[in-house]
Short mmCIF file of N, CA and C in Angstrom, two decimals:
data_model
loop_
_atom_site.label_atom_id
_atom_site.label_comp_id
_atom_site.label_asym_id
_atom_site.label_seq_id
_atom_site.Cartn_x
_atom_site.Cartn_y
_atom_site.Cartn_z
N MET A 1 97.69 -98.59 63.13
CA MET A 1 96.93 -99.62 62.45
C MET A 1 96.48 -100.64 63.49
N PRO A 2 95.28 -101.17 63.33
CA PRO A 2 94.76 -102.14 64.30
C PRO A 2 95.65 -103.39 64.38
N ASP A 3 95.40 -104.17 65.41
CA ASP A 3 96.09 -105.44 65.58
C ASP A 3 95.96 -106.27 64.30
N PRO A 4 97.04 -106.94 63.85
CA PRO A 4 96.97 -107.72 62.61
C PRO A 4 95.87 -108.78 62.61
N ALA A 5 95.63 -109.44 63.74
CA ALA A 5 94.57 -110.45 63.79
C ALA A 5 93.20 -109.81 63.60
N ASP A 6 92.99 -108.64 64.23
CA ASP A 6 91.73 -107.92 64.05
C ASP A 6 91.56 -107.47 62.60
N LEU A 7 92.65 -107.02 62.01
CA LEU A 7 92.62 -106.57 60.63
C LEU A 7 92.30 -107.74 59.68
N ASP A 8 92.92 -108.89 59.93
CA ASP A 8 92.63 -110.07 59.11
C ASP A 8 91.16 -110.48 59.22
N ALA A 9 90.62 -110.43 60.44
CA ALA A 9 89.21 -110.78 60.64
C ALA A 9 88.30 -109.79 59.92
N LEU A 10 88.63 -108.51 60.01
CA LEU A 10 87.87 -107.47 59.33
C LEU A 10 87.93 -107.68 57.81
N ALA A 11 89.11 -108.00 57.30
CA ALA A 11 89.28 -108.23 55.87
C ALA A 11 88.48 -109.45 55.41
N ARG A 12 88.48 -110.49 56.20
CA ARG A 12 87.70 -111.69 55.85
C ARG A 12 86.21 -111.36 55.77
N ARG A 13 85.73 -110.57 56.75
CA ARG A 13 84.31 -110.18 56.73
C ARG A 13 84.01 -109.32 55.51
N ALA A 14 84.92 -108.40 55.19
CA ALA A 14 84.73 -107.54 54.02
C ALA A 14 84.75 -108.37 52.74
N ALA A 15 85.64 -109.36 52.68
CA ALA A 15 85.74 -110.23 51.51
C ALA A 15 84.47 -111.06 51.31
N GLN A 16 83.76 -111.30 52.39
CA GLN A 16 82.52 -112.07 52.31
C GLN A 16 81.31 -111.19 52.01
N GLY A 17 81.57 -109.90 51.78
CA GLY A 17 80.48 -109.01 51.36
C GLY A 17 79.84 -108.19 52.46
N ASP A 18 80.53 -107.97 53.56
CA ASP A 18 80.00 -107.19 54.68
C ASP A 18 80.37 -105.71 54.48
N PRO A 19 79.42 -104.85 54.00
CA PRO A 19 79.74 -103.44 53.72
C PRO A 19 80.28 -102.66 54.93
N PRO A 20 79.69 -102.80 56.13
CA PRO A 20 80.27 -102.06 57.27
C PRO A 20 81.72 -102.49 57.56
N ALA A 21 82.02 -103.77 57.36
CA ALA A 21 83.39 -104.25 57.57
C ALA A 21 84.33 -103.62 56.55
N LEU A 22 83.89 -103.51 55.31
CA LEU A 22 84.72 -102.88 54.28
C LEU A 22 84.96 -101.42 54.61
N ASP A 23 83.92 -100.71 55.02
CA ASP A 23 84.08 -99.29 55.41
C ASP A 23 85.09 -99.16 56.55
N ALA A 24 84.95 -99.99 57.56
CA ALA A 24 85.86 -99.94 58.71
C ALA A 24 87.29 -100.29 58.28
N LEU A 25 87.41 -101.24 57.38
CA LEU A 25 88.73 -101.65 56.88
C LEU A 25 89.41 -100.51 56.13
N LEU A 26 88.66 -99.84 55.28
CA LEU A 26 89.22 -98.72 54.51
C LEU A 26 89.70 -97.60 55.43
N VAL A 27 88.91 -97.30 56.44
CA VAL A 27 89.30 -96.26 57.40
C VAL A 27 90.54 -96.70 58.18
N ALA A 28 90.58 -97.96 58.58
CA ALA A 28 91.69 -98.46 59.39
C ALA A 28 93.01 -98.49 58.63
N VAL A 29 92.98 -98.80 57.33
CA VAL A 29 94.23 -98.98 56.59
C VAL A 29 94.69 -97.75 55.83
N ARG A 30 93.87 -96.72 55.76
CA ARG A 30 94.26 -95.54 54.98
C ARG A 30 95.61 -94.97 55.41
N PRO A 31 95.89 -94.76 56.70
CA PRO A 31 97.20 -94.21 57.08
C PRO A 31 98.37 -95.11 56.65
N GLU A 32 98.19 -96.41 56.79
CA GLU A 32 99.24 -97.35 56.38
C GLU A 32 99.42 -97.33 54.86
N ALA A 33 98.33 -97.28 54.12
CA ALA A 33 98.40 -97.24 52.66
C ALA A 33 99.13 -95.97 52.20
N LEU A 34 98.84 -94.85 52.83
CA LEU A 34 99.52 -93.60 52.49
C LEU A 34 101.00 -93.69 52.80
N ARG A 35 101.34 -94.25 53.93
CA ARG A 35 102.76 -94.40 54.31
C ARG A 35 103.48 -95.28 53.30
N LEU A 36 102.85 -96.38 52.89
CA LEU A 36 103.47 -97.28 51.91
C LEU A 36 103.66 -96.59 50.56
N CYS A 37 102.65 -95.88 50.11
CA CYS A 37 102.75 -95.18 48.83
C CYS A 37 103.82 -94.09 48.88
N ALA A 38 103.95 -93.44 50.02
CA ALA A 38 104.96 -92.39 50.17
C ALA A 38 106.38 -92.95 50.15
N ARG A 39 106.54 -94.24 50.41
CA ARG A 39 107.88 -94.84 50.31
C ARG A 39 108.31 -94.94 48.86
N PHE A 40 107.35 -94.91 47.93
CA PHE A 40 107.66 -94.96 46.50
C PHE A 40 107.69 -93.57 45.88
N LEU A 41 106.71 -92.75 46.24
CA LEU A 41 106.51 -91.47 45.57
C LEU A 41 106.92 -90.31 46.48
N PRO A 42 107.88 -89.50 46.06
CA PRO A 42 108.41 -88.47 46.94
C PRO A 42 107.50 -87.28 47.19
N ASN A 43 106.56 -87.04 46.29
CA ASN A 43 105.66 -85.90 46.42
C ASN A 43 104.41 -86.33 47.18
N ARG A 44 104.02 -85.57 48.19
CA ARG A 44 102.87 -85.94 49.03
C ARG A 44 101.59 -86.10 48.21
N GLN A 45 101.34 -85.18 47.28
CA GLN A 45 100.12 -85.27 46.45
C GLN A 45 100.12 -86.54 45.62
N ASP A 46 101.28 -86.90 45.09
CA ASP A 46 101.37 -88.13 44.29
C ASP A 46 101.12 -89.35 45.17
N ALA A 47 101.68 -89.34 46.36
CA ALA A 47 101.47 -90.45 47.30
C ALA A 47 100.00 -90.55 47.69
N GLU A 48 99.35 -89.40 47.88
CA GLU A 48 97.92 -89.41 48.20
C GLU A 48 97.09 -89.94 47.04
N GLU A 49 97.48 -89.60 45.81
CA GLU A 49 96.77 -90.13 44.64
C GLU A 49 96.93 -91.66 44.58
N ALA A 50 98.15 -92.13 44.80
CA ALA A 50 98.39 -93.58 44.81
C ALA A 50 97.65 -94.25 45.95
N CYS A 51 97.57 -93.59 47.09
CA CYS A 51 96.83 -94.12 48.24
C CYS A 51 95.35 -94.27 47.89
N GLN A 52 94.80 -93.24 47.25
CA GLN A 52 93.40 -93.29 46.84
C GLN A 52 93.17 -94.44 45.88
N ASP A 53 94.09 -94.61 44.93
CA ASP A 53 93.99 -95.73 43.98
C ASP A 53 94.09 -97.06 44.71
N THR A 54 94.95 -97.11 45.72
CA THR A 54 95.10 -98.34 46.51
C THR A 54 93.80 -98.68 47.22
N LEU A 55 93.18 -97.68 47.83
CA LEU A 55 91.93 -97.92 48.55
C LEU A 55 90.80 -98.32 47.59
N LEU A 56 90.77 -97.70 46.42
CA LEU A 56 89.76 -98.09 45.42
C LEU A 56 90.00 -99.52 44.95
N ALA A 57 91.26 -99.88 44.72
CA ALA A 57 91.59 -101.24 44.31
C ALA A 57 91.25 -102.23 45.42
N LEU A 58 91.49 -101.83 46.65
CA LEU A 58 91.16 -102.68 47.79
C LEU A 58 89.65 -102.93 47.83
N ALA A 59 88.89 -101.84 47.72
CA ALA A 59 87.43 -101.97 47.78
C ALA A 59 86.90 -102.83 46.63
N GLY A 60 87.47 -102.65 45.45
CA GLY A 60 87.01 -103.41 44.29
C GLY A 60 87.51 -104.84 44.25
N GLY A 61 88.62 -105.10 44.94
CA GLY A 61 89.22 -106.43 44.85
C GLY A 61 89.23 -107.22 46.13
N ILE A 62 88.56 -106.75 47.16
CA ILE A 62 88.60 -107.42 48.46
C ILE A 62 88.07 -108.85 48.37
N THR A 63 87.17 -109.12 47.45
CA THR A 63 86.64 -110.48 47.34
C THR A 63 87.71 -111.46 46.86
N ARG A 64 88.82 -110.94 46.31
CA ARG A 64 89.91 -111.81 45.89
C ARG A 64 90.92 -112.08 47.00
N PHE A 65 90.73 -111.44 48.15
CA PHE A 65 91.61 -111.70 49.29
C PHE A 65 91.25 -113.08 49.84
N GLU A 66 92.21 -114.00 49.71
CA GLU A 66 91.96 -115.39 50.08
C GLU A 66 92.53 -115.77 51.44
N GLY A 67 93.31 -114.88 52.03
CA GLY A 67 93.88 -115.19 53.33
C GLY A 67 95.11 -116.09 53.28
N ARG A 68 95.70 -116.31 52.07
CA ARG A 68 96.93 -117.11 51.99
C ARG A 68 98.07 -116.40 52.71
N SER A 69 98.02 -115.10 52.72
CA SER A 69 98.97 -114.29 53.46
C SER A 69 98.15 -113.40 54.39
N SER A 70 98.83 -112.67 55.24
CA SER A 70 98.09 -111.75 56.11
C SER A 70 97.51 -110.63 55.26
N PHE A 71 96.47 -109.99 55.76
CA PHE A 71 95.88 -108.89 55.01
C PHE A 71 96.90 -107.77 54.83
N ARG A 72 97.69 -107.52 55.86
CA ARG A 72 98.69 -106.45 55.79
C ARG A 72 99.68 -106.70 54.65
N THR A 73 100.09 -107.95 54.49
CA THR A 73 100.99 -108.30 53.39
C THR A 73 100.31 -108.06 52.05
N TRP A 74 99.04 -108.45 51.96
CA TRP A 74 98.26 -108.23 50.74
C TRP A 74 98.16 -106.73 50.44
N LEU A 75 97.96 -105.93 51.48
CA LEU A 75 97.89 -104.48 51.33
C LEU A 75 99.21 -103.93 50.80
N HIS A 76 100.33 -104.46 51.29
CA HIS A 76 101.64 -104.02 50.82
C HIS A 76 101.76 -104.22 49.30
N ARG A 77 101.33 -105.37 48.84
CA ARG A 77 101.42 -105.66 47.41
C ARG A 77 100.54 -104.70 46.62
N LEU A 78 99.34 -104.50 47.10
CA LEU A 78 98.40 -103.60 46.43
C LEU A 78 98.98 -102.18 46.37
N ALA A 79 99.52 -101.69 47.48
CA ALA A 79 100.07 -100.34 47.52
C ALA A 79 101.29 -100.21 46.60
N ALA A 80 102.15 -101.21 46.60
CA ALA A 80 103.33 -101.17 45.72
C ALA A 80 102.91 -101.10 44.26
N ASN A 81 101.97 -101.93 43.88
CA ASN A 81 101.51 -101.93 42.49
C ASN A 81 100.82 -100.63 42.11
N ARG A 82 100.00 -100.10 43.00
CA ARG A 82 99.29 -98.85 42.70
C ARG A 82 100.25 -97.67 42.66
N ALA A 83 101.25 -97.64 43.55
CA ALA A 83 102.23 -96.55 43.53
C ALA A 83 103.02 -96.58 42.23
N ARG A 84 103.43 -97.76 41.79
CA ARG A 84 104.17 -97.86 40.53
C ARG A 84 103.29 -97.47 39.36
N SER A 85 102.03 -97.86 39.39
CA SER A 85 101.09 -97.50 38.33
C SER A 85 100.84 -95.98 38.31
N THR A 86 100.69 -95.40 39.48
CA THR A 86 100.50 -93.95 39.58
C THR A 86 101.71 -93.21 39.01
N TYR A 87 102.90 -93.70 39.32
CA TYR A 87 104.11 -93.07 38.79
C TYR A 87 104.11 -93.11 37.26
N ARG A 88 103.78 -94.26 36.68
CA ARG A 88 103.75 -94.37 35.22
C ARG A 88 102.72 -93.40 34.63
N THR A 89 101.56 -93.30 35.26
CA THR A 89 100.51 -92.39 34.79
C THR A 89 100.98 -90.94 34.87
N LEU A 90 101.60 -90.56 35.98
CA LEU A 90 102.09 -89.20 36.14
C LEU A 90 103.19 -88.88 35.13
N ARG A 91 104.05 -89.83 34.88
CA ARG A 91 105.14 -89.62 33.91
C ARG A 91 104.54 -89.42 32.50
N ARG A 92 103.55 -90.24 32.12
CA ARG A 92 102.89 -90.09 30.82
C ARG A 92 102.21 -88.71 30.73
N ARG A 93 101.50 -88.34 31.80
CA ARG A 93 100.80 -87.05 31.83
C ARG A 93 101.80 -85.91 31.66
N CYS A 94 102.93 -86.02 32.34
CA CYS A 94 103.97 -84.99 32.25
C CYS A 94 104.48 -84.88 30.82
N ARG A 95 104.69 -86.00 30.16
CA ARG A 95 105.17 -85.98 28.77
C ARG A 95 104.15 -85.33 27.85
N LEU A 96 102.87 -85.64 28.06
CA LEU A 96 101.82 -85.04 27.23
C LEU A 96 101.73 -83.53 27.46
N GLU A 97 101.83 -83.13 28.73
CA GLU A 97 101.72 -81.71 29.06
C GLU A 97 102.94 -80.93 28.60
N ALA A 98 104.07 -81.61 28.40
CA ALA A 98 105.29 -80.93 27.95
C ALA A 98 105.17 -80.48 26.50
N GLY A 99 104.17 -81.03 25.78
CA GLY A 99 103.89 -80.57 24.42
C GLY A 99 105.07 -80.68 23.47
N GLY A 100 105.76 -81.80 23.49
CA GLY A 100 106.87 -82.00 22.56
C GLY A 100 108.22 -81.61 23.12
N VAL A 101 108.24 -80.87 24.22
CA VAL A 101 109.51 -80.52 24.85
C VAL A 101 109.99 -81.75 25.61
N PRO A 102 111.21 -82.21 25.34
CA PRO A 102 111.67 -83.44 26.01
C PRO A 102 111.69 -83.29 27.53
N VAL A 103 111.22 -84.34 28.18
CA VAL A 103 111.24 -84.40 29.64
C VAL A 103 112.57 -85.02 30.03
N PRO A 104 113.31 -84.42 30.98
CA PRO A 104 114.61 -84.99 31.34
C PRO A 104 114.45 -86.39 31.91
N ASP A 105 115.37 -87.28 31.51
CA ASP A 105 115.35 -88.65 32.03
C ASP A 105 115.76 -88.69 33.49
N GLN A 106 116.63 -87.81 33.88
CA GLN A 106 117.10 -87.77 35.26
C GLN A 106 116.45 -86.59 35.98
N ALA A 107 116.17 -86.77 37.25
CA ALA A 107 115.62 -85.67 38.05
C ALA A 107 116.66 -84.57 38.16
N ASP A 108 116.22 -83.33 38.09
CA ASP A 108 117.11 -82.19 38.22
C ASP A 108 117.49 -82.04 39.68
N PRO A 109 118.79 -82.25 40.04
CA PRO A 109 119.18 -82.21 41.44
C PRO A 109 118.98 -80.84 42.09
N ARG A 110 118.89 -79.78 41.28
CA ARG A 110 118.67 -78.45 41.85
C ARG A 110 117.23 -78.26 42.29
N ARG A 111 116.32 -79.08 41.76
CA ARG A 111 114.90 -78.93 42.08
C ARG A 111 114.32 -80.14 42.79
N THR A 112 115.11 -81.17 42.94
CA THR A 112 114.63 -82.42 43.51
C THR A 112 115.56 -82.85 44.63
N SER A 113 114.99 -83.26 45.75
CA SER A 113 115.84 -83.75 46.83
C SER A 113 116.54 -85.02 46.39
N VAL A 114 117.63 -85.33 47.04
CA VAL A 114 118.38 -86.55 46.73
C VAL A 114 117.48 -87.77 46.90
N VAL A 115 116.70 -87.77 47.98
CA VAL A 115 115.80 -88.90 48.24
C VAL A 115 114.77 -89.03 47.12
N ALA A 116 114.17 -87.92 46.74
CA ALA A 116 113.15 -87.96 45.70
C ALA A 116 113.76 -88.41 44.37
N GLY A 117 114.92 -87.88 44.02
CA GLY A 117 115.58 -88.28 42.78
C GLY A 117 115.90 -89.75 42.78
N THR A 118 116.36 -90.27 43.90
CA THR A 118 116.67 -91.69 44.00
C THR A 118 115.41 -92.53 43.82
N ARG A 119 114.32 -92.12 44.42
CA ARG A 119 113.07 -92.87 44.27
C ARG A 119 112.58 -92.85 42.84
N LEU A 120 112.69 -91.70 42.18
CA LEU A 120 112.24 -91.62 40.79
C LEU A 120 113.12 -92.49 39.90
N ASP A 121 114.43 -92.47 40.15
CA ASP A 121 115.33 -93.34 39.39
C ASP A 121 114.97 -94.80 39.62
N LEU A 122 114.65 -95.14 40.84
CA LEU A 122 114.30 -96.51 41.18
C LEU A 122 113.01 -96.93 40.48
N LEU A 123 112.02 -96.05 40.46
CA LEU A 123 110.76 -96.36 39.77
C LEU A 123 110.99 -96.54 38.27
N ASP A 124 111.85 -95.71 37.69
CA ASP A 124 112.18 -95.88 36.27
C ASP A 124 112.87 -97.22 36.05
N ALA A 125 113.77 -97.58 36.96
CA ALA A 125 114.48 -98.86 36.83
C ALA A 125 113.50 -100.03 36.97
N PHE A 126 112.52 -99.92 37.85
CA PHE A 126 111.51 -100.97 38.00
C PHE A 126 110.78 -101.20 36.68
N ASP A 127 110.50 -100.12 35.95
CA ASP A 127 109.79 -100.25 34.69
C ASP A 127 110.63 -100.92 33.61
N ALA A 128 111.95 -100.96 33.81
CA ALA A 128 112.85 -101.55 32.81
C ALA A 128 113.05 -103.05 33.01
N VAL A 129 112.58 -103.59 34.12
CA VAL A 129 112.75 -105.03 34.37
C VAL A 129 111.41 -105.74 34.25
N HIS A 130 111.46 -107.05 34.17
CA HIS A 130 110.25 -107.86 34.06
C HIS A 130 109.32 -107.54 35.24
N PRO A 131 108.01 -107.39 35.01
CA PRO A 131 107.09 -107.03 36.09
C PRO A 131 107.15 -107.98 37.30
N ASP A 132 107.31 -109.28 37.08
CA ASP A 132 107.41 -110.22 38.20
C ASP A 132 108.64 -109.93 39.05
N HIS A 133 109.72 -109.55 38.40
CA HIS A 133 110.95 -109.25 39.12
C HIS A 133 110.83 -107.91 39.86
N ALA A 134 110.24 -106.92 39.18
CA ALA A 134 110.07 -105.61 39.81
C ALA A 134 109.19 -105.72 41.05
N GLU A 135 108.17 -106.55 40.96
CA GLU A 135 107.26 -106.69 42.11
C GLU A 135 108.00 -107.28 43.31
N VAL A 136 108.81 -108.29 43.07
CA VAL A 136 109.54 -108.93 44.17
C VAL A 136 110.52 -107.95 44.81
N VAL A 137 111.27 -107.21 44.01
CA VAL A 137 112.24 -106.28 44.58
C VAL A 137 111.53 -105.12 45.30
N ALA A 138 110.39 -104.69 44.79
CA ALA A 138 109.63 -103.63 45.46
C ALA A 138 109.12 -104.12 46.82
N LEU A 139 108.59 -105.33 46.85
CA LEU A 139 108.07 -105.87 48.11
C LEU A 139 109.17 -106.09 49.14
N ARG A 140 110.33 -106.53 48.70
CA ARG A 140 111.43 -106.83 49.63
C ARG A 140 112.22 -105.58 50.01
N ASP A 141 112.69 -104.86 49.00
CA ASP A 141 113.64 -103.77 49.26
C ASP A 141 113.01 -102.43 49.56
N VAL A 142 111.81 -102.20 49.08
CA VAL A 142 111.16 -100.91 49.37
C VAL A 142 110.21 -101.06 50.56
N LEU A 143 109.41 -102.12 50.57
CA LEU A 143 108.42 -102.28 51.63
C LEU A 143 108.87 -103.19 52.76
N GLY A 144 109.97 -103.91 52.58
CA GLY A 144 110.56 -104.67 53.67
C GLY A 144 109.87 -105.97 54.05
N LEU A 145 109.13 -106.57 53.13
CA LEU A 145 108.50 -107.85 53.44
C LEU A 145 109.56 -108.95 53.50
N SER A 146 109.31 -109.96 54.29
CA SER A 146 110.23 -111.09 54.41
C SER A 146 110.05 -112.03 53.21
N TYR A 147 111.03 -112.91 53.01
CA TYR A 147 110.92 -113.89 51.93
C TYR A 147 109.67 -114.76 52.09
N PRO A 148 109.40 -115.29 53.29
CA PRO A 148 108.18 -116.10 53.43
C PRO A 148 106.89 -115.31 53.16
N GLU A 149 106.86 -114.03 53.57
CA GLU A 149 105.67 -113.21 53.29
C GLU A 149 105.47 -113.03 51.79
N ILE A 150 106.56 -112.75 51.09
CA ILE A 150 106.47 -112.57 49.63
C ILE A 150 106.05 -113.87 48.97
N ALA A 151 106.65 -114.97 49.41
CA ALA A 151 106.33 -116.28 48.84
C ALA A 151 104.85 -116.60 49.01
N ALA A 152 104.32 -116.36 50.21
CA ALA A 152 102.89 -116.62 50.46
C ALA A 152 102.02 -115.70 49.63
N LEU A 153 102.40 -114.45 49.55
CA LEU A 153 101.61 -113.46 48.82
C LEU A 153 101.54 -113.77 47.33
N LEU A 154 102.67 -114.18 46.76
CA LEU A 154 102.74 -114.43 45.32
C LEU A 154 102.50 -115.89 44.96
N ASP A 155 102.30 -116.71 45.99
CA ASP A 155 102.08 -118.15 45.80
C ASP A 155 103.25 -118.78 45.04
N LEU A 156 104.45 -118.51 45.57
CA LEU A 156 105.68 -119.01 44.98
C LEU A 156 106.52 -119.68 46.05
N PRO A 157 107.40 -120.61 45.67
CA PRO A 157 108.35 -121.13 46.64
C PRO A 157 109.35 -120.04 47.05
N VAL A 158 109.86 -120.11 48.26
CA VAL A 158 110.82 -119.11 48.74
C VAL A 158 112.04 -119.06 47.82
N GLY A 159 112.48 -120.20 47.30
CA GLY A 159 113.62 -120.23 46.39
C GLY A 159 113.38 -119.42 45.13
N THR A 160 112.17 -119.46 44.60
CA THR A 160 111.82 -118.68 43.42
C THR A 160 111.83 -117.19 43.75
N VAL A 161 111.35 -116.85 44.92
CA VAL A 161 111.38 -115.44 45.36
C VAL A 161 112.82 -114.96 45.42
N LYS A 162 113.69 -115.75 46.02
CA LYS A 162 115.11 -115.36 46.14
C LYS A 162 115.76 -115.24 44.77
N SER A 163 115.44 -116.16 43.87
CA SER A 163 116.00 -116.12 42.52
C SER A 163 115.54 -114.87 41.78
N ARG A 164 114.24 -114.58 41.85
CA ARG A 164 113.70 -113.39 41.18
C ARG A 164 114.30 -112.12 41.78
N LEU A 165 114.45 -112.12 43.08
CA LEU A 165 115.03 -110.96 43.75
C LEU A 165 116.47 -110.73 43.29
N HIS A 166 117.23 -111.79 43.21
CA HIS A 166 118.62 -111.68 42.75
C HIS A 166 118.67 -111.10 41.34
N LEU A 167 117.86 -111.66 40.43
CA LEU A 167 117.84 -111.16 39.05
C LEU A 167 117.37 -109.71 38.99
N ALA A 168 116.34 -109.40 39.75
CA ALA A 168 115.79 -108.04 39.74
C ALA A 168 116.81 -107.04 40.27
N ARG A 169 117.47 -107.37 41.36
CA ARG A 169 118.47 -106.45 41.91
C ARG A 169 119.59 -106.19 40.90
N ARG A 170 120.01 -107.24 40.22
CA ARG A 170 121.08 -107.08 39.23
C ARG A 170 120.60 -106.18 38.09
N GLN A 171 119.37 -106.40 37.60
CA GLN A 171 118.84 -105.58 36.52
C GLN A 171 118.63 -104.13 36.95
N VAL A 172 118.10 -103.94 38.14
CA VAL A 172 117.88 -102.58 38.65
C VAL A 172 119.22 -101.88 38.83
N ARG A 173 120.19 -102.59 39.39
CA ARG A 173 121.53 -101.99 39.60
C ARG A 173 122.13 -101.58 38.27
N GLN A 174 122.02 -102.44 37.25
CA GLN A 174 122.55 -102.10 35.93
C GLN A 174 121.87 -100.86 35.37
N ARG A 175 120.56 -100.79 35.54
CA ARG A 175 119.82 -99.64 35.05
C ARG A 175 120.22 -98.36 35.78
N LEU A 176 120.38 -98.45 37.09
CA LEU A 176 120.76 -97.28 37.89
C LEU A 176 122.19 -96.84 37.56
N ASP A 177 123.09 -97.81 37.35
CA ASP A 177 124.48 -97.50 37.01
C ASP A 177 124.59 -96.87 35.63
N ALA A 178 123.68 -97.25 34.72
CA ALA A 178 123.70 -96.71 33.36
C ALA A 178 123.19 -95.27 33.31
N GLY A 179 122.36 -94.90 34.32
CA GLY A 179 121.73 -93.57 34.34
C GLY A 179 122.57 -92.52 34.83
#
C-alpha cells in the first residue's frame, strides 16, 4: 500500500471529485481491502465479494471522507462494515437455498477449519450485540486499530470507545460461551 500521506492526499483529491484520483485510489487500496475482508471471512471468494462491496462503497462514499481520521483508518471501518454485511447476506442466501432444511448454528468442525469456525462464530456474535458496540470491537480486536484511531473515526471520546469496547467484549464473550 502506498505511503499513508500519499494515500490521504489521493483520497482528498478523490473526495473533491477527481476521477483519475479515485481510479488510482481504488487500485492502490484493493490489496489492503481484500486483506481486511479476509480477516473476517474465512472463504477467499466471500472475502473477494466483501472486498468488491468495500470498493464500491468507497467509490460511492468517497465524498463523505472528511479527513478527521486517516484514509487508511476510514478504509478499515468501511471494510469491517462491508465484510459483516456480506456475511449476513451470505447467511440469508444459505438459509433460502437450504429450502426449509435447518442450517446448523455452529460450523461443522469436520468441514470447517478451526480458524474459519471461530470467525463465523465471531460474526454471529457481532450480530447479537448493538451495532455501535460490534463496530468498536471489530475495529479494535479484528482490525487492530488503536483507541485514538477509533475515536477519531467514529467521532467519539476515547473514554466512550473504551466503554463500548468493554461492553461489546462482554456481550460477545457471553454469546460465544453460550454457543
